[in-house]
PDB file of C-alpha atoms in Angstrom:
ATOM      1  CA  MET Q   1      14.755  -9.354   5.057  1.00 93.00           C
ATOM      2  CA  LYS Q   2      12.566  -6.330   5.829  1.00 95.00           C
ATOM      3  CA  VAL Q   3       9.172  -6.201   4.090  1.00 96.00           C
ATOM      4  CA  LEU Q   4       6.714  -3.301   4.279  1.00 96.00           C
ATOM      5  CA  TYR Q   5       3.069  -4.095   3.572  1.00 96.00           C
ATOM      6  CA  ALA Q   6       0.947  -1.204   2.281  1.00 95.00           C
ATOM      7  CA  ALA Q   7      -2.745  -2.068   2.194  1.00 93.00           C
ATOM      8  CA  ALA Q   8      -6.027  -0.365   2.969  1.00 92.00           C
ATOM      9  CA  GLU Q   9      -7.547  -3.436   4.610  1.00 92.00           C
ATOM     10  CA  ILE Q  10      -6.582  -6.276   6.913  1.00 92.00           C
ATOM     11  CA  SER Q  11      -8.814  -8.515   9.002  1.00 89.00           C
ATOM     12  CA  PRO Q  12     -10.055  -8.127  11.667  1.00 90.00           C
ATOM     13  CA  PHE Q  13      -9.556  -4.346  11.654  1.00 92.00           C
ATOM     14  CA  ALA Q  14     -10.943  -3.371   8.236  1.00 89.00           C
ATOM     15  CA  ARG Q  15     -12.365  -5.431   5.386  1.00 89.00           C
ATOM     16  CA  MET Q  16     -13.472  -4.464   1.869  1.00 85.00           C
ATOM     17  CA  THR Q  17     -12.515  -7.628  -0.037  1.00 83.00           C
ATOM     18  CA  HIS Q  18     -10.920 -11.035   0.487  1.00 83.00           C
ATOM     19  CA  THR Q  19      -7.539  -9.294   0.372  1.00 86.00           C
ATOM     20  CA  ALA Q  20      -8.124  -8.418   4.033  1.00 87.00           C
ATOM     21  CA  ASP Q  21      -8.335 -12.106   4.916  1.00 88.00           C
ATOM     22  CA  LEU Q  22      -5.137 -12.957   3.044  1.00 88.00           C
ATOM     23  CA  LEU Q  23      -3.291 -10.156   4.805  1.00 90.00           C
ATOM     24  CA  ARG Q  24      -4.493 -11.452   8.163  1.00 90.00           C
ATOM     25  CA  PHE Q  25      -2.450 -14.584   7.505  1.00 91.00           C
ATOM     26  CA  LEU Q  26       0.359 -13.870   5.027  1.00 92.00           C
ATOM     27  CA  PRO Q  27       2.519 -11.299   6.889  1.00 93.00           C
ATOM     28  CA  ALA Q  28       2.209 -13.189  10.186  1.00 92.00           C
ATOM     29  CA  SER Q  29       3.233 -16.426   8.476  1.00 93.00           C
ATOM     30  CA  LEU Q  30       6.239 -14.754   6.870  1.00 94.00           C
ATOM     31  CA  GLN Q  31       7.257 -13.190  10.155  1.00 92.00           C
ATOM     32  CA  ASP Q  32       7.256 -16.685  11.660  1.00 92.00           C
ATOM     33  CA  LYS Q  33       9.700 -17.652   8.894  1.00 92.00           C
ATOM     34  CA  GLY Q  34      12.118 -14.936  10.020  1.00 93.00           C
ATOM     35  CA  TYR Q  35      11.118 -11.959   7.868  1.00 94.00           C
ATOM     36  CA  GLU Q  36      10.870  -8.546   9.554  1.00 94.00           C
ATOM     37  CA  ILE Q  37       7.440  -7.186   8.725  1.00 94.00           C
ATOM     38  CA  ARG Q  38       5.733  -3.787   9.039  1.00 94.00           C
ATOM     39  CA  ILE Q  39       2.098  -3.181   8.045  1.00 95.00           C
ATOM     40  CA  LEU Q  40       0.579   0.287   7.662  1.00 95.00           C
ATOM     41  CA  LEU Q  41      -3.176   0.818   7.482  1.00 94.00           C
ATOM     42  CA  PRO Q  42      -5.475   3.868   7.623  1.00 95.00           C
ATOM     43  CA  LYS Q  43      -7.084   4.233  11.043  1.00 95.00           C
ATOM     44  CA  TYR Q  44     -10.722   4.334   9.945  1.00 94.00           C
ATOM     45  CA  GLY Q  45     -13.434   5.549  12.283  1.00 92.00           C
ATOM     46  CA  THR Q  46     -14.826   2.024  12.276  1.00 91.00           C
ATOM     47  CA  ILE Q  47     -11.758   0.788  14.179  1.00 93.00           C
ATOM     48  CA  ASN Q  48     -12.419   1.097  17.896  1.00 92.00           C
ATOM     49  CA  ASP Q  49      -9.286   1.953  19.868  1.00 93.00           C
ATOM     50  CA  ARG Q  50     -10.322   0.283  23.105  1.00 92.00           C
ATOM     51  CA  ARG Q  51     -11.769  -2.868  21.580  1.00 92.00           C
ATOM     52  CA  ASN Q  52      -8.707  -3.390  19.387  1.00 92.00           C
ATOM     53  CA  ARG Q  53      -6.233  -2.243  22.065  1.00 93.00           C
ATOM     54  CA  LEU Q  54      -4.659   0.486  19.975  1.00 95.00           C
ATOM     55  CA  HIS Q  55      -2.118   2.749  21.599  1.00 95.00           C
ATOM     56  CA  GLU Q  56      -0.221   5.731  20.248  1.00 95.00           C
ATOM     57  CA  VAL Q  57       3.445   5.460  19.337  1.00 94.00           C
ATOM     58  CA  ILE Q  58       4.794   8.604  20.976  1.00 92.00           C
ATOM     59  CA  ARG Q  59       8.174   8.509  19.239  1.00 91.00           C
ATOM     60  CA  LEU Q  60       6.359   8.808  15.885  1.00 93.00           C
ATOM     61  CA  SER Q  61       4.338  11.857  16.882  1.00 89.00           C
ATOM     62  CA  GLY Q  62       4.560  15.057  14.878  1.00 88.00           C
ATOM     63  CA  ILE Q  63       4.658  13.576  11.368  1.00 94.00           C
ATOM     64  CA  GLU Q  64       3.196  15.998   8.814  1.00 95.00           C
ATOM     65  CA  VAL Q  65       1.965  15.116   5.339  1.00 96.00           C
ATOM     66  CA  GLU Q  66       1.563  17.558   2.468  1.00 96.00           C
ATOM     67  CA  VAL Q  67      -1.577  17.035   0.401  1.00 97.00           C
ATOM     68  CA  GLY Q  68      -1.439  19.639  -2.333  1.00 95.00           C
ATOM     69  CA  ASP Q  69      -1.353  23.000  -0.546  1.00 95.00           C
ATOM     70  CA  LYS Q  70      -2.582  21.514   2.724  1.00 95.00           C
ATOM     71  CA  VAL Q  71      -0.447  20.165   5.540  1.00 96.00           C
ATOM     72  CA  GLU Q  72      -2.046  17.509   7.724  1.00 95.00           C
ATOM     73  CA  SER Q  73      -0.552  15.970  10.850  1.00 95.00           C
ATOM     74  CA  MET Q  74      -1.133  12.386  11.887  1.00 95.00           C
ATOM     75  CA  ARG Q  75      -0.881  10.176  14.912  1.00 94.00           C
ATOM     76  CA  ILE Q  76       0.593   6.706  14.603  1.00 96.00           C
ATOM     77  CA  LYS Q  77      -1.092   3.994  16.626  1.00 96.00           C
ATOM     78  CA  VAL Q  78      -0.258   0.335  16.890  1.00 95.00           C
ATOM     79  CA  ALA Q  79      -2.068  -2.891  17.758  1.00 94.00           C
ATOM     80  CA  SER Q  80      -1.375  -6.588  17.451  1.00 91.00           C
ATOM     81  CA  ILE Q  81      -3.320  -8.957  15.248  1.00 87.00           C
ATOM     82  CA  PRO Q  82      -5.279 -11.260  17.566  1.00 80.00           C
ATOM     83  CA  ASN Q  83      -3.559 -14.592  18.199  1.00 80.00           C
ATOM     84  CA  ALA Q  84      -0.451 -13.410  16.355  1.00 80.00           C
ATOM     85  CA  LYS Q  85       2.684 -11.554  17.347  1.00 80.00           C
ATOM     86  CA  LEU Q  86       2.417  -9.247  14.341  1.00 87.00           C
ATOM     87  CA  GLN Q  87       1.817  -5.535  14.910  1.00 90.00           C
ATOM     88  CA  VAL Q  88      -0.152  -3.232  12.612  1.00 93.00           C
ATOM     89  CA  TYR Q  89       0.576   0.498  12.433  1.00 95.00           C
ATOM     90  CA  PHE Q  90      -2.426   2.785  11.949  1.00 95.00           C
ATOM     91  CA  LEU Q  91      -2.265   6.239  10.348  1.00 96.00           C
ATOM     92  CA  ASP Q  92      -4.732   8.337  12.334  1.00 95.00           C
ATOM     93  CA  ASN Q  93      -6.052  11.674  11.085  1.00 95.00           C
ATOM     94  CA  ASP Q  94      -9.411  13.237  11.939  1.00 93.00           C
ATOM     95  CA  THR Q  95      -9.806  15.102   8.659  1.00 94.00           C
ATOM     96  CA  TYR Q  96      -9.600  12.066   6.391  1.00 95.00           C
ATOM     97  CA  PHE Q  97     -10.308   8.926   8.380  1.00 93.00           C
ATOM     98  CA  ASN Q  98     -12.600   9.800  11.286  1.00 90.00           C
ATOM     99  CA  ARG Q  99     -15.735   8.525   9.559  1.00 88.00           C
ATOM    100  CA  LYS Q 100     -17.693   5.299   9.837  1.00 84.00           C
ATOM    101  CA  ALA Q 101     -16.710   3.903   6.457  1.00 85.00           C
ATOM    102  CA  MET Q 102     -13.617   3.287   4.379  1.00 88.00           C
ATOM    103  CA  PHE Q 103     -13.694   4.662   0.821  1.00 89.00           C
ATOM    104  CA  MET Q 104     -17.291   4.192  -0.281  1.00 87.00           C
ATOM    105  CA  ASN Q 105     -20.017   6.333   1.267  1.00 86.00           C
ATOM    106  CA  PRO Q 106     -22.573   3.851   2.680  1.00 84.00           C
ATOM    107  CA  GLU Q 107     -25.425   6.285   1.971  1.00 87.00           C
ATOM    108  CA  THR Q 108     -24.653   6.567  -1.758  1.00 87.00           C
ATOM    109  CA  ASP Q 109     -22.368   3.570  -2.398  1.00 84.00           C
ATOM    110  CA  GLU Q 110     -20.065   5.982  -4.227  1.00 86.00           C
ATOM    111  CA  HIS Q 111     -16.618   7.448  -3.573  1.00 88.00           C
ATOM    112  CA  TYR Q 112     -16.338  10.114  -0.918  1.00 91.00           C
ATOM    113  CA  ASP Q 113     -15.721  13.452  -2.624  1.00 92.00           C
ATOM    114  CA  ASP Q 114     -12.332  13.816  -0.924  1.00 94.00           C
ATOM    115  CA  ASN Q 115     -11.068  10.304  -1.662  1.00 95.00           C
ATOM    116  CA  ASP Q 116      -8.310  11.756  -3.830  1.00 96.00           C
ATOM    117  CA  GLU Q 117      -6.926  13.648  -0.833  1.00 96.00           C
ATOM    118  CA  ARG Q 118      -7.463  10.659   1.464  1.00 96.00           C
ATOM    119  CA  ILE Q 119      -5.545   8.308  -0.846  1.00 96.00           C
ATOM    120  CA  VAL Q 120      -2.698  10.797  -1.236  1.00 97.00           C
ATOM    121  CA  PHE Q 121      -2.538  11.333   2.531  1.00 97.00           C
ATOM    122  CA  TYR Q 122      -2.370   7.590   3.156  1.00 96.00           C
ATOM    123  CA  SER Q 123       0.172   6.899   0.398  1.00 97.00           C
ATOM    124  CA  LYS Q 124       2.559   9.663   1.435  1.00 97.00           C
ATOM    125  CA  GLY Q 125       1.871   8.933   5.088  1.00 96.00           C
ATOM    126  CA  VAL Q 126       3.130   5.358   4.664  1.00 97.00           C
ATOM    127  CA  LEU Q 127       6.476   6.507   3.303  1.00 97.00           C
ATOM    128  CA  GLU Q 128       6.783   9.391   5.771  1.00 96.00           C
ATOM    129  CA  THR Q 129       6.185   6.990   8.665  1.00 96.00           C
ATOM    130  CA  VAL Q 130       8.831   4.545   7.453  1.00 95.00           C
ATOM    131  CA  ALA Q 131      11.261   7.445   7.060  1.00 94.00           C
ATOM    132  CA  LYS Q 132      10.503   8.611  10.614  1.00 94.00           C
ATOM    133  CA  LEU Q 133      11.112   5.064  11.856  1.00 92.00           C
ATOM    134  CA  GLY Q 134      14.446   5.010  10.055  1.00 92.00           C
ATOM    135  CA  TRP Q 135      13.541   1.504   8.912  1.00 93.00           C
ATOM    136  CA  GLU Q 136      14.968   0.507   5.516  1.00 94.00           C
ATOM    137  CA  PRO Q 137      12.607  -1.898   3.723  1.00 95.00           C
ATOM    138  CA  ASP Q 138      14.123  -4.360   1.279  1.00 95.00           C
ATOM    139  CA  ILE Q 139      10.682  -4.758  -0.271  1.00 96.00           C
ATOM    140  CA  ILE Q 140       7.533  -2.629  -0.304  1.00 97.00           C
ATOM    141  CA  HIS Q 141       4.597  -4.918  -1.050  1.00 97.00           C
ATOM    142  CA  CYS Q 142       1.598  -2.856  -2.234  1.00 97.00           C
ATOM    143  CA  HIS Q 143      -1.890  -4.326  -2.473  1.00 95.00           C
ATOM    144  CA  ASP Q 144      -4.699  -3.422  -4.893  1.00 93.00           C
ATOM    145  CA  TRP Q 145      -5.832  -0.021  -6.129  1.00 93.00           C
ATOM    146  CA  PRO Q 146      -5.685   1.878  -2.779  1.00 94.00           C
ATOM    147  CA  ALA Q 147      -1.893   1.424  -2.736  1.00 95.00           C
ATOM    148  CA  GLY Q 148      -1.409   2.220  -6.431  1.00 96.00           C
ATOM    149  CA  LEU Q 149       0.236   5.600  -5.806  1.00 97.00           C
ATOM    150  CA  ILE Q 150       2.960   4.241  -3.536  1.00 97.00           C
ATOM    151  CA  PRO Q 151       5.194   2.789  -6.309  1.00 97.00           C
ATOM    152  CA  LEU Q 152       5.033   6.155  -8.122  1.00 96.00           C
ATOM    153  CA  LEU Q 153       5.903   8.086  -4.959  1.00 97.00           C
ATOM    154  CA  ALA Q 154       8.698   5.688  -4.013  1.00 95.00           C
ATOM    155  CA  LYS Q 155      10.299   6.005  -7.453  1.00 94.00           C
ATOM    156  CA  GLU Q 156       9.680   9.676  -8.252  1.00 93.00           C
ATOM    157  CA  LYS Q 157       9.395  11.621  -4.977  1.00 93.00           C
ATOM    158  CA  TYR Q 158      11.080   9.662  -2.181  1.00 93.00           C
ATOM    159  CA  ASN Q 159      13.751   8.110  -4.392  1.00 89.00           C
ATOM    160  CA  GLU Q 160      16.431  10.508  -3.154  1.00 87.00           C
ATOM    161  CA  LEU Q 161      16.171   9.222   0.408  1.00 91.00           C
ATOM    162  CA  ASP Q 162      18.941   6.729   1.197  1.00 91.00           C
ATOM    163  CA  LEU Q 163      16.290   4.734   3.036  1.00 91.00           C
ATOM    164  CA  PHE Q 164      14.644   3.647  -0.216  1.00 92.00           C
ATOM    165  CA  LYS Q 165      17.601   3.570  -2.612  1.00 88.00           C
ATOM    166  CA  ASP Q 166      17.798  -0.240  -2.677  1.00 90.00           C
ATOM    167  CA  THR Q 167      14.117  -0.957  -2.058  1.00 94.00           C
ATOM    168  CA  LYS Q 168      12.227  -3.148  -4.511  1.00 95.00           C
ATOM    169  CA  VAL Q 169       8.509  -2.492  -5.001  1.00 97.00           C
ATOM    170  CA  ILE Q 170       5.975  -5.251  -5.632  1.00 97.00           C
ATOM    171  CA  TYR Q 171       2.470  -4.329  -6.776  1.00 96.00           C
ATOM    172  CA  ASN Q 172      -0.087  -7.050  -6.069  1.00 95.00           C
ATOM    173  CA  ILE Q 173      -3.518  -7.201  -7.758  1.00 93.00           C
ATOM    174  CA  HIS Q 174      -5.769  -9.656  -5.952  1.00 89.00           C
ATOM    175  CA  HIS Q 175      -9.167  -9.272  -7.593  1.00 82.00           C
ATOM    176  CA  PRO Q 176     -10.836  -7.618 -10.601  1.00 79.00           C
ATOM    177  CA  GLU Q 177     -12.670  -4.895  -8.661  1.00 79.00           C
ATOM    178  CA  ASN Q 178     -11.032  -1.553  -9.363  1.00 86.00           C
ATOM    179  CA  ASN Q 179     -12.288   1.626  -7.693  1.00 87.00           C
ATOM    180  CA  GLY Q 180      -9.053   3.459  -8.385  1.00 92.00           C
ATOM    181  CA  ILE Q 181     -10.174   5.715 -11.245  1.00 93.00           C
ATOM    182  CA  PHE Q 182      -9.591   9.347 -10.270  1.00 96.00           C
ATOM    183  CA  ASN Q 183      -9.595  12.713 -11.982  1.00 95.00           C
ATOM    184  CA  LYS Q 184      -6.113  13.758 -13.070  1.00 94.00           C
ATOM    185  CA  LYS Q 185      -6.096  16.508 -10.431  1.00 95.00           C
ATOM    186  CA  ILE Q 186      -5.011  13.844  -7.929  1.00 96.00           C
ATOM    187  CA  LEU Q 187      -1.525  14.130  -9.463  1.00 95.00           C
ATOM    188  CA  ASP Q 188      -1.394  17.783  -8.410  1.00 94.00           C
ATOM    189  CA  LEU Q 189      -1.684  16.694  -4.761  1.00 96.00           C
ATOM    190  CA  LEU Q 190       1.441  14.525  -4.790  1.00 96.00           C
ATOM    191  CA  GLY Q 191       4.138  17.211  -4.847  1.00 93.00           C
ATOM    192  CA  LEU Q 192       6.023  15.560  -7.699  1.00 91.00           C
ATOM    193  CA  PRO Q 193       8.998  17.357  -9.265  1.00 87.00           C
ATOM    194  CA  ASP Q 194       8.094  19.944 -11.924  1.00 86.00           C
ATOM    195  CA  SER Q 195      10.184  17.998 -14.422  1.00 85.00           C
ATOM    196  CA  PHE Q 196       8.049  14.883 -14.026  1.00 89.00           C
ATOM    197  CA  ASP Q 197       6.127  14.014 -17.225  1.00 88.00           C
ATOM    198  CA  ARG Q 198       2.512  13.274 -16.361  1.00 85.00           C
ATOM    199  CA  ASP Q 199       1.050  13.055 -19.848  1.00 86.00           C
ATOM    200  CA  ASN Q 200       1.714   9.354 -20.317  1.00 86.00           C
ATOM    201  CA  LEU Q 201      -0.149   8.605 -17.071  1.00 91.00           C
ATOM    202  CA  LEU Q 202      -3.459  10.021 -18.243  1.00 88.00           C
ATOM    203  CA  GLU Q 203      -6.437   8.192 -19.671  1.00 87.00           C
ATOM    204  CA  GLY Q 204      -8.427  11.146 -20.950  1.00 90.00           C
ATOM    205  CA  ASP Q 205      -9.021  13.328 -17.901  1.00 93.00           C
ATOM    206  CA  ASN Q 206      -8.442  10.466 -15.481  1.00 95.00           C
ATOM    207  CA  VAL Q 207      -5.703   8.346 -13.992  1.00 96.00           C
ATOM    208  CA  ASP Q 208      -6.049   4.708 -12.987  1.00 95.00           C
ATOM    209  CA  LEU Q 209      -4.213   4.021  -9.737  1.00 96.00           C
ATOM    210  CA  ARG Q 210      -4.030   0.319 -10.520  1.00 94.00           C
ATOM    211  CA  THR Q 211      -2.303   1.089 -13.815  1.00 94.00           C
ATOM    212  CA  LEU Q 212       0.100   3.450 -12.039  1.00 96.00           C
ATOM    213  CA  GLY Q 213       0.921   0.689  -9.586  1.00 96.00           C
ATOM    214  CA  MET Q 214       1.878  -1.619 -12.435  1.00 95.00           C
ATOM    215  CA  MET Q 215       3.824   1.079 -14.291  1.00 95.00           C
ATOM    216  CA  PHE Q 216       6.096   2.165 -11.445  1.00 96.00           C
ATOM    217  CA  SER Q 217       6.637  -1.038  -9.477  1.00 96.00           C
ATOM    218  CA  ASP Q 218       9.605  -3.315 -10.046  1.00 95.00           C
ATOM    219  CA  TYR Q 219       7.461  -6.436  -9.991  1.00 96.00           C
ATOM    220  CA  VAL Q 220       3.759  -7.181 -10.512  1.00 95.00           C
ATOM    221  CA  VAL Q 221       1.913 -10.107  -8.963  1.00 94.00           C
ATOM    222  CA  THR Q 222      -1.569 -11.383  -9.850  1.00 91.00           C
ATOM    223  CA  GLY Q 223      -3.593 -14.545  -9.446  1.00 81.00           C
ATOM    224  CA  ASN Q 224      -4.567 -16.888 -12.260  1.00 69.00           C
ATOM    225  CA  HIS Q 225      -8.244 -15.995 -11.817  1.00 69.00           C
ATOM    226  CA  ILE Q 226      -7.792 -12.364 -12.944  1.00 70.00           C
ATOM    227  CA  THR Q 227      -4.885 -12.583 -15.373  1.00 65.00           C
ATOM    228  CA  ASP Q 228      -7.092 -12.632 -18.481  1.00 72.00           C
ATOM    229  CA  GLN Q 229      -8.846  -9.443 -17.396  1.00 76.00           C
ATOM    230  CA  LEU Q 230      -5.511  -7.625 -17.303  1.00 83.00           C
ATOM    231  CA  ASP Q 231      -4.193  -8.859 -20.669  1.00 80.00           C
ATOM    232  CA  ASP Q 232      -4.663  -5.568 -22.519  1.00 83.00           C
ATOM    233  CA  ILE Q 233      -2.956  -3.328 -19.965  1.00 85.00           C
ATOM    234  CA  VAL Q 234      -0.195  -5.874 -19.302  1.00 86.00           C
ATOM    235  CA  ASP Q 235       0.544  -6.086 -23.034  1.00 87.00           C
ATOM    236  CA  LYS Q 236       0.492  -2.295 -23.337  1.00 88.00           C
ATOM    237  CA  LEU Q 237       2.965  -1.888 -20.460  1.00 89.00           C
ATOM    238  CA  GLY Q 238       5.131  -4.774 -21.633  1.00 90.00           C
ATOM    239  CA  ILE Q 239       5.182  -6.532 -18.287  1.00 90.00           C
ATOM    240  CA  GLU Q 240       4.780 -10.172 -17.313  1.00 89.00           C
ATOM    241  CA  PRO Q 241       3.139 -10.546 -13.896  1.00 90.00           C
ATOM    242  CA  ARG Q 242       4.068 -13.364 -11.564  1.00 91.00           C
ATOM    243  CA  LYS Q 243       1.053 -15.522 -10.759  1.00 91.00           C
ATOM    244  CA  ILE Q 244       0.717 -16.471  -7.108  1.00 91.00           C
ATOM    245  CA  GLN Q 245      -2.384 -18.017  -5.601  1.00 86.00           C
ATOM    246  CA  GLY Q 246      -3.570 -21.056  -3.677  1.00 85.00           C
ATOM    247  CA  SER Q 247      -4.239 -21.913  -0.050  1.00 84.00           C
ATOM    248  CA  PRO Q 248      -2.892 -19.474   2.571  1.00 81.00           C
ATOM    249  CA  GLU Q 249      -0.054 -21.889   3.345  1.00 86.00           C
ATOM    250  CA  ASP Q 250       0.821 -22.247  -0.353  1.00 90.00           C
ATOM    251  CA  VAL Q 251       0.742 -18.485  -0.885  1.00 91.00           C
ATOM    252  CA  SER Q 252       3.034 -17.966   2.099  1.00 93.00           C
ATOM    253  CA  GLU Q 253       5.569 -20.437   0.731  1.00 94.00           C
ATOM    254  CA  GLN Q 254       5.382 -18.905  -2.746  1.00 94.00           C
ATOM    255  CA  PHE Q 255       5.927 -15.362  -1.492  1.00 95.00           C
ATOM    256  CA  ALA Q 256       8.810 -16.424   0.733  1.00 95.00           C
ATOM    257  CA  ALA Q 257      10.482 -17.961  -2.319  1.00 95.00           C
ATOM    258  CA  TYR Q 258       9.610 -14.907  -4.432  1.00 95.00           C
ATOM    259  CA  TYR Q 259      11.076 -12.444  -1.929  1.00 95.00           C
ATOM    260  CA  ASP Q 260      14.250 -14.511  -1.758  1.00 93.00           C
ATOM    261  CA  GLU Q 261      14.371 -14.683  -5.563  1.00 92.00           C
ATOM    262  CA  ILE Q 262      14.162 -10.899  -5.807  1.00 89.00           C
ATOM    263  CA  ALA Q 263      16.915 -10.472  -3.220  1.00 77.00           C
ATOM    264  CA  GLY Q 264      19.007 -13.173  -4.908  1.00 66.00           C
ATOM    265  CA  THR Q 265      18.651 -11.524  -8.300  1.00 49.00           C
ATOM    266  CA  GLU Q 266      19.866  -8.247  -6.825  1.00 47.00           C
ATOM    267  CA  GLU Q 267      22.884  -9.915  -5.238  1.00 45.00           C
ATOM    268  CA  GLU Q 268      23.796 -11.670  -8.492  1.00 43.00           C
ATOM    269  CA  THR Q 269      23.584  -8.361 -10.372  1.00 40.00           C
ATOM    270  CA  GLU Q 270      25.921  -6.684  -7.867  1.00 42.00           C
ATOM    271  CA  GLU Q 271      28.392  -9.553  -8.014  1.00 43.00           C
ATOM    272  CA  SER Q 272      28.442  -9.556 -11.811  1.00 35.00           C
TER     273      SER Q 272
END
């Protein structure tokens, strides 16, 4: 089974929350169980190429990403997680990621003014990179608010690509912190079809990327410790998240079973 991980953090390369520590262990553990894993991460300016032994993937050169009316190119670099055989792909772009912080400006502790463009570039860049690879993921596993646009893009913009026609999308909320509230103009940067109805995505003049992730994914996963805080939005959307948490080993076993359950459900549907 092929599983794509979309996350804005993974230890030891970039850390905002404990999600980075989980993603240091979980994909590597699943790969050891026989799953084929790809991880895509922004290449922040805090990630030193030489220290982390990054090198450019030449066959993935020349990928361009449309962000509204702009077209930005990116370089794809790769490095291995220390003491693991798992590789991480980095989306490198000087305009959006060549700065010594991730999404919060350390001088103000607030969003960078161009975070809407940066999130769109990363989200579309993930799917463009997978398309360039020609790698068909069975599952796209998206993590927390920075990956909240990817389910929407996979279902409404990239859905015509054969590559993603059978892909299932999981949206995983790990903790209550949510910095994914953006002005509605972020939707104008996505290049969605003109026929797409945006009105039901809005909360006043804003959109919540975490809510979008839940709305457009096939499955939602949370932990017991934050379920109560999501009751209102879960009830509104009419979804029932799967609760997965525990020690790293327990979480690995639970996700392996969950991935297989999703694939098994699909096979049963086709057979029936």
